[in-house]
Amino acid sequence: MKRTTAIALWWIMAISAWAAAALPAHADSGDVIRDYAITYTIRPDGLVDVVEDIDYDFAGTDRHGIYRDLVTRQPFSPTSGDDVVYDLTAITVSSPDAPSAVDKSTHWHGFRTRYTELKVGDKDTTIAAGRAHYRIRYTLGGALRTTGGKPEFYWNATGTDWTAAIDRVRVEVRGPATAGESACYRGQAGSTQRCDASASGDVAEFSATGLGEREGMTVSVLFPAGSIANAKPSVVAGGSLLGNAHVSPATVGGSAAALLLSLVAAGRSRRRTRDQRFAGTPPGVIAPPGTPIVIDTIDEDTIPVRFNPPEAPPALAGPLLQTSASSRRTATVLVELAARGVIGIDAQPDPAASTHSAGLVRTALPRDLSRVRPGYQSAFVAVLFPPGAATPLVLDDPGTDDQRRFQAGVQALHKALDAETKAASWRTGTSAWPMVGFVGFATAAVIVLIGLTDATGGAVWIWSAPVLVVAALLLYAAIRRARGLRTPVGRALTDQVVGFRRYLATAEAGQLRFEEGEDIFSAYLPWAIVFDLAERWQRVCAELAASGRIPSTPTWYSGPSFYSSYSTTDFGSSLTSASVSNSGSSGSGGGGSSGGGGGGGGGGSW
């Protein structure tokens, strides 16, 4: 089997090299953009009309035109598992002195960054004069975000992928209200070097000179709260290998062999990663040391309902279930801390607050930090409320300082959760080497497919089904081998989590078992958030509160009536939404960088 795997890997890598060599290459460097002027006009409804004027000086007289890459999907932030998408519509290109026909195509960088390429010119005509002017118009949707309750346009204007130097770039941002704090960054991706920025009335202006190849400009402008509707990014689940696979007729022959090999690999991985279980022990019971161990053969659908929380913290339930629930982990821990009395959450009405938070602005207040659980809770709290400076933390549309503190806390939390999961020894056989081999298969295959897609256009989609099957099998095998198998203790805890999830998903108010007066809502809410059942759990507990069986307001909450205030949007889901939003980056207050905003891309000549 090892020999077969090695042979298959060499074949796929060889095909990848052939596909890469066959890809069309853009022109060598040497081009210069003499003047680059961009105007962004932000409408009250959040759409942005864009005009780009490009004075392009070609390095030779054999060029047909330019290409402009515009990012339409990218990771929401460097640490986020979610992506943000942008709508790109009403595209037009004109030129007074060169062919301006435009060919639009979609491409990917990796599995999470998508961009639209505008290829401008005529393949049968070259730019004899060596210089041409182009005007590109388009409309952006989803380009704004909210920082500190204020709409922000934080945008990679030129992008950092131009293969041409830029002598001068000028950017003008026109808003529907007075432009506030403005910032400008220049250089390669990640650079914090400032460029000229000023604001007057509803216009902010930015400029820079002497940008080299792969250098760009990023701008940031804040506008008054409520001046722009829909100032929230469109966030979706992070991109995946399967969602971005492309194929062509050239892959048909190799697909058959790859399919057979991937079937063998997937089957072998499944056999070697079946969970272990305590012999003769009911599901969910952790047997004493020395109990015989057998291979798990119990169907998960037959695991009985569990009426009490599992013997593992809610924030670690995701890895046990083999689902990340990464976007919900932060909100889960915040509620864990509140239920333990470590923090309180105060909610106050605010006309500018998002409807997702029921028109309320929530603030986390330190209470008894000594009650924090060692491990991931302690790591999170140490950053959010450091000793000697335990100040409140705004959770909904926070200011720049609070947002940075929250981002740092989330990074510390995720790091601690990953370390604690690994140290718990709930899994075994999680060697990284098998993952490297299987991911190599998948990565090489996708490189080939993406390359062939670029080379042959949309005609390749008819062959997508067999290649997607191969990719799915390889990814399945890689994940199985990377995760290893659950130990008997890990399997027993997983049974507990599965049984308790079934309980929260099906129990009605009259079926819940608890002591009268007990705040069962707070005790189980972290679990409901992990299971994505927060809305249902709040609805059930609202009935209990109305009948007087549980407190009408959680002890950790202060503000307007809890259940009536969160009747249209549940507390847990809205806290998850706020946590995801706060984890994104901002360019205001000097915390940005070139290429750190939304959008981006680049261009060159062909």
Coordinates of C-alpha atoms in Angstrom, one line a residue, residues 130-481:
G130 CA 3.3 51.9 -26.0
R131 CA 0.9 53.9 -23.8
A132 CA -2.8 53.9 -23.3
H133 CA -5.5 55.3 -21.0
Y134 CA -8.3 53.1 -19.5
R135 CA -11.4 53.9 -17.5
I136 CA -12.9 51.0 -15.5
R137 CA -16.3 51.4 -13.9
Y138 CA -18.1 49.0 -11.6
T139 CA -20.4 48.8 -8.5
L140 CA -19.4 47.1 -5.2
G141 CA -21.8 45.5 -2.7
G142 CA -20.8 44.4 0.8
A143 CA -17.6 46.6 0.9
L144 CA -18.3 48.4 4.2
R145 CA -17.9 47.2 7.7
T146 CA -18.9 48.7 11.1
T147 CA -16.2 49.8 13.6
G148 CA -17.1 51.3 17.0
G149 CA -20.7 51.6 15.8
K150 CA -19.7 53.7 12.7
P151 CA -19.7 52.6 9.1
E152 CA -16.1 52.1 7.8
F153 CA -14.8 51.9 4.3
Y154 CA -11.5 50.0 4.7
W155 CA -10.5 49.0 1.2
N156 CA -7.4 47.8 -0.7
A157 CA -7.8 50.4 -3.5
T158 CA -5.1 49.3 -5.9
G159 CA -4.5 45.9 -4.5
T160 CA -0.9 44.6 -4.0
D161 CA -0.7 42.3 -7.0
W162 CA 0.1 44.7 -9.8
T163 CA 3.1 43.6 -11.9
A164 CA 3.6 47.2 -12.9
A165 CA 5.1 50.0 -10.8
I166 CA 2.9 52.9 -10.0
D167 CA 4.3 56.5 -10.3
R168 CA 1.4 58.2 -8.7
V169 CA -1.9 57.0 -7.2
R170 CA -4.8 59.2 -6.1
V171 CA -7.9 58.0 -4.3
E172 CA -11.1 59.9 -3.5
V173 CA -13.8 58.5 -1.3
R174 CA -17.2 60.4 -1.4
G175 CA -19.7 59.5 1.3
P176 CA -23.4 60.4 2.0
A177 CA -22.3 62.2 5.2
T178 CA -19.3 64.0 6.7
A179 CA -16.1 61.9 6.3
G180 CA -14.5 61.3 9.7
E181 CA -11.2 59.7 10.8
S182 CA -9.2 58.7 7.7
A183 CA -6.1 56.7 7.2
C184 CA -3.9 55.5 4.3
Y185 CA -1.3 52.8 4.0
R186 CA 1.1 52.0 1.2
G187 CA 3.6 49.3 0.3
Q188 CA 3.6 45.5 0.1
A189 CA 0.9 43.5 1.8
G190 CA 1.3 43.9 5.6
S191 CA 3.1 47.3 5.4
T192 CA 2.0 49.9 7.9
Q193 CA 3.8 52.8 6.2
R194 CA 1.4 55.8 6.0
C195 CA 0.5 57.8 2.9
D196 CA -1.2 61.2 2.6
A197 CA -4.8 61.4 3.8
S198 CA -7.2 64.3 4.4
A199 CA -10.9 64.8 4.8
S200 CA -13.1 67.8 4.1
G201 CA -16.9 67.6 4.1
D202 CA -18.1 64.4 2.7
V203 CA -14.9 63.7 0.8
A204 CA -11.7 62.0 1.9
E205 CA -8.6 62.2 -0.3
F206 CA -5.5 60.0 -0.4
S207 CA -2.3 60.0 -2.4
A208 CA 1.1 58.3 -2.8
T209 CA 3.9 58.2 -5.3
G210 CA 6.7 55.8 -6.2
L211 CA 5.0 52.5 -5.6
G212 CA 6.9 49.5 -6.9
E213 CA 5.6 46.2 -8.3
R214 CA 3.5 44.3 -5.8
E215 CA 2.9 47.4 -3.8
G216 CA -0.4 49.1 -3.3
M217 CA -2.5 51.5 -1.4
T218 CA -5.2 50.8 1.3
V219 CA -7.6 53.5 2.6
S220 CA -9.8 53.7 5.6
V221 CA -12.6 56.2 6.2
L222 CA -15.2 56.4 9.0
F223 CA -18.6 57.9 8.6
P224 CA -21.2 58.9 11.2
A225 CA -23.3 56.2 12.8
G226 CA -26.5 55.6 10.9
S227 CA -25.4 57.5 7.8
I228 CA -25.1 54.3 5.7
A229 CA -27.4 51.3 5.6
N230 CA -26.1 47.8 5.3
A231 CA -22.7 48.7 6.6
K232 CA -22.0 45.1 7.5
P233 CA -19.9 42.7 5.6
S234 CA -21.5 39.6 3.9
V235 CA -19.9 36.8 5.9
V236 CA -20.2 33.2 4.8
A237 CA -18.5 30.0 6.0
G238 CA -14.9 29.7 4.9
G239 CA -14.1 28.4 1.5
S240 CA -13.1 24.7 1.1
L241 CA -11.3 22.5 -1.3
L242 CA -14.5 20.9 -2.6
G243 CA -16.2 24.2 -3.2
N244 CA -13.4 25.4 -5.4
A245 CA -12.5 22.4 -7.5
H246 CA -12.4 22.8 -11.3
V247 CA -11.9 20.2 -14.0
S248 CA -11.5 19.8 -17.8
P249 CA -11.6 17.0 -20.4
A250 CA -7.8 16.7 -20.2
T251 CA -8.3 15.1 -16.7
V252 CA -10.6 12.3 -17.7
G253 CA -7.9 9.6 -18.2
G254 CA -6.1 10.5 -14.9
S255 CA -9.4 10.8 -13.1
A256 CA -10.2 7.1 -13.5
A257 CA -6.9 6.0 -12.0
A258 CA -7.1 8.7 -9.3
L259 CA -10.6 7.5 -8.4
L260 CA -9.5 4.0 -7.8
L261 CA -6.5 5.0 -5.7
S262 CA -8.6 7.4 -3.7
L263 CA -11.2 4.7 -3.0
V264 CA -8.5 2.4 -1.7
A265 CA -7.0 5.2 0.4
A266 CA -10.4 6.2 1.9
G267 CA -11.3 2.6 2.7
R268 CA -8.0 2.0 4.4
S269 CA -8.2 5.2 6.4
R270 CA -11.7 4.3 7.6
R271 CA -10.7 0.8 8.7
R272 CA -7.6 2.2 10.6
T273 CA -9.5 5.1 12.3
R274 CA -12.5 3.4 13.8
D275 CA -13.1 4.5 17.4
Q276 CA -12.3 2.4 20.4
R277 CA -14.9 1.6 23.0
F278 CA -15.0 0.0 26.5
A279 CA -16.2 -3.6 26.1
G280 CA -19.5 -4.5 27.8
T281 CA -20.1 -0.9 28.9
P282 CA -23.2 1.2 28.0
P283 CA -22.6 4.3 25.7
G284 CA -21.5 7.3 27.7
V285 CA -20.1 5.4 30.7
I286 CA -16.4 5.8 31.4
A287 CA -15.3 2.4 32.7
P288 CA -12.5 1.9 35.3
P289 CA -8.9 1.3 34.1
G290 CA -8.2 -2.2 32.9
T291 CA -11.6 -2.6 31.2
P292 CA -11.1 -4.5 27.9
I293 CA -11.3 -2.3 24.7
V294 CA -13.1 -3.2 21.5
I295 CA -13.6 -1.5 18.1
D296 CA -16.7 0.7 18.1
T297 CA -19.6 -0.8 16.1
I298 CA -22.5 1.1 17.7
D299 CA -24.6 3.3 15.4
E300 CA -24.6 6.8 16.7
D301 CA -28.3 7.2 16.0
T302 CA -28.9 4.5 18.7
I303 CA -27.1 6.4 21.5
P304 CA -29.7 7.2 24.2
V305 CA -30.8 10.7 25.2
R306 CA -28.7 12.1 28.1
F307 CA -30.6 14.4 30.5
N308 CA -27.5 16.0 32.2
P309 CA -24.6 17.9 30.7
P310 CA -21.6 15.9 29.6
E311 CA -18.4 15.5 31.7
A312 CA -16.5 17.8 29.4
P313 CA -16.7 21.6 29.0
P314 CA -19.0 23.0 26.2
A315 CA -16.2 24.7 24.3
L316 CA -14.4 21.4 23.8
A317 CA -17.6 19.6 22.5
G318 CA -16.9 20.6 18.9
P319 CA -13.7 18.5 18.5
L320 CA -15.4 15.6 20.2
L321 CA -18.2 15.8 17.6
Q322 CA -15.7 16.2 14.7
T323 CA -17.2 19.6 13.9
S324 CA -15.3 22.8 14.5
A325 CA -18.2 25.1 15.4
S326 CA -15.3 27.6 15.4
S327 CA -17.6 30.7 14.8
R328 CA -19.5 29.8 18.0
R329 CA -16.6 28.9 20.4
T330 CA -16.1 32.5 21.5
A331 CA -19.8 33.2 22.4
T332 CA -19.9 29.8 24.1
V333 CA -17.0 30.7 26.4
L334 CA -18.5 34.2 27.1
V335 CA -21.7 32.6 28.4
E336 CA -19.7 30.0 30.3
L337 CA -17.9 32.8 32.1
A338 CA -21.2 34.6 32.8
A339 CA -22.8 31.5 34.2
R340 CA -19.8 30.9 36.5
G341 CA -20.1 34.5 37.9
V342 CA -16.8 35.5 36.4
I343 CA -18.4 38.3 34.3
G344 CA -21.7 40.0 34.0
I345 CA -23.3 41.3 30.8
D346 CA -25.1 44.6 30.8
A347 CA -27.4 45.6 28.0
Q348 CA -28.6 49.1 27.3
P349 CA -30.9 50.4 24.5
D350 CA -29.1 52.3 21.7
P351 CA -30.8 53.7 18.6
A352 CA -27.7 53.0 16.6
A353 CA -27.4 49.4 17.7
S354 CA -27.8 46.6 15.2
T355 CA -31.1 44.8 14.9
H356 CA -29.1 41.6 15.3
S357 CA -28.5 42.6 18.9
A358 CA -32.2 43.5 19.5
G359 CA -31.3 47.2 19.5
L360 CA -29.2 46.8 22.6
V361 CA -25.5 47.4 23.2
R362 CA -24.0 44.7 25.5
T363 CA -21.0 45.2 27.7
A364 CA -19.0 42.5 29.5
L365 CA -18.3 43.5 33.1
P366 CA -15.7 41.8 35.3
R367 CA -17.2 40.4 38.5
D368 CA -15.4 37.7 40.3
L369 CA -12.3 36.8 38.2
S370 CA -11.1 34.3 40.8
R371 CA -13.9 32.0 39.7
V372 CA -12.4 31.5 36.3
R373 CA -11.7 27.9 35.2
P374 CA -8.0 27.2 34.7
G375 CA -7.0 26.6 31.1
Y376 CA -8.8 28.2 28.2
Q377 CA -11.1 30.4 30.3
S378 CA -8.2 31.7 32.2
A379 CA -6.3 32.5 29.0
F380 CA -9.3 34.4 27.6
V381 CA -10.0 36.4 30.7
A382 CA -6.3 37.3 31.2
V383 CA -6.4 39.2 27.9
L384 CA -9.9 40.6 28.2
F385 CA -9.5 41.8 31.8
P386 CA -5.8 42.0 32.6
P387 CA -4.9 42.3 36.3
G388 CA -5.0 45.9 37.5
A389 CA -6.8 47.1 34.3
A390 CA -10.1 45.1 34.4
T391 CA -12.2 47.6 32.5
P392 CA -15.6 46.8 30.9
L393 CA -15.6 45.5 27.3
V394 CA -18.2 46.5 24.8
L395 CA -19.4 43.5 22.8
D396 CA -21.7 45.1 20.2
D397 CA -20.0 47.5 17.7
P398 CA -17.1 48.2 20.1
G399 CA -14.6 51.0 19.7
T400 CA -11.1 50.4 18.2
D401 CA -9.4 49.7 21.6
D402 CA -12.1 47.3 22.7
Q403 CA -12.1 45.5 19.4
R404 CA -8.3 45.0 19.5
R405 CA -8.6 43.7 23.0
F406 CA -11.3 41.3 21.9
Q407 CA -9.3 40.1 18.9
A408 CA -6.3 39.4 21.1
G409 CA -8.5 37.5 23.6
V410 CA -10.0 35.4 20.8
Q411 CA -6.5 34.5 19.6
A412 CA -5.4 33.4 23.1
L413 CA -8.7 31.5 23.6
H414 CA -8.4 29.5 20.4
K415 CA -4.8 28.7 21.1
A416 CA -5.6 27.5 24.6
L417 CA -8.6 25.5 23.4
D418 CA -6.5 23.7 20.8
A419 CA -3.8 22.9 23.4
E420 CA -6.3 21.6 25.9
T421 CA -8.0 19.4 23.4
K422 CA -4.7 17.9 22.5
A423 CA -3.6 17.4 26.1
A424 CA -6.9 15.6 27.0
S425 CA -5.8 12.5 25.0
W426 CA -9.4 11.9 23.8
R427 CA -7.9 10.8 20.5
T428 CA -4.9 8.8 19.4
G429 CA -3.1 8.1 16.1
T430 CA -3.1 11.7 15.1
S431 CA 0.3 11.7 13.4
A432 CA 0.8 14.6 11.0
W433 CA 2.7 12.6 8.4
P434 CA -0.3 10.7 6.9
M435 CA -2.0 14.1 6.6
V436 CA 0.9 15.5 4.7
G437 CA 0.7 12.7 2.2
F438 CA -3.1 12.8 1.7
V439 CA -3.2 16.6 1.6
G440 CA -0.5 16.4 -1.0
F441 CA -2.8 14.3 -3.2
A442 CA -5.6 16.7 -2.8
T443 CA -3.5 19.9 -3.2
A444 CA -1.8 18.6 -6.3
A445 CA -5.1 17.5 -7.9
V446 CA -6.7 20.9 -7.3
I447 CA -3.7 22.7 -8.7
V448 CA -4.1 20.7 -11.9
L449 CA -7.8 21.4 -12.1
I450 CA -7.5 25.1 -11.4
G451 CA -4.8 25.3 -14.0
L452 CA -6.8 23.5 -16.6
T453 CA -9.8 25.7 -15.8
D454 CA -7.8 28.8 -16.5
A455 CA -6.5 27.3 -19.7
T456 CA -9.8 26.0 -21.2
G457 CA -12.5 28.2 -19.7
G458 CA -16.0 27.2 -18.7
A459 CA -16.1 24.0 -21.0
V460 CA -14.4 22.0 -18.2
W461 CA -17.5 22.0 -15.9
I462 CA -19.0 18.9 -17.6
W463 CA -16.2 16.8 -16.1
S464 CA -16.5 18.1 -12.6
A465 CA -18.4 15.2 -11.1
P466 CA -15.7 12.5 -11.3
V467 CA -13.0 14.8 -10.1
L468 CA -15.1 16.1 -7.2
V469 CA -15.6 12.5 -6.1
V470 CA -11.8 12.0 -6.2
A471 CA -11.2 15.2 -4.2
A472 CA -13.9 14.2 -1.7
L473 CA -12.4 10.8 -1.1
L474 CA -8.9 12.2 -0.7
L475 CA -10.1 14.9 1.7
Y476 CA -12.1 12.3 3.6
A477 CA -9.0 10.1 3.9
A478 CA -6.8 13.0 5.0
I479 CA -9.3 14.1 7.7
R480 CA -9.7 10.6 9.0
R481 CA -6.0 10.1 9.3

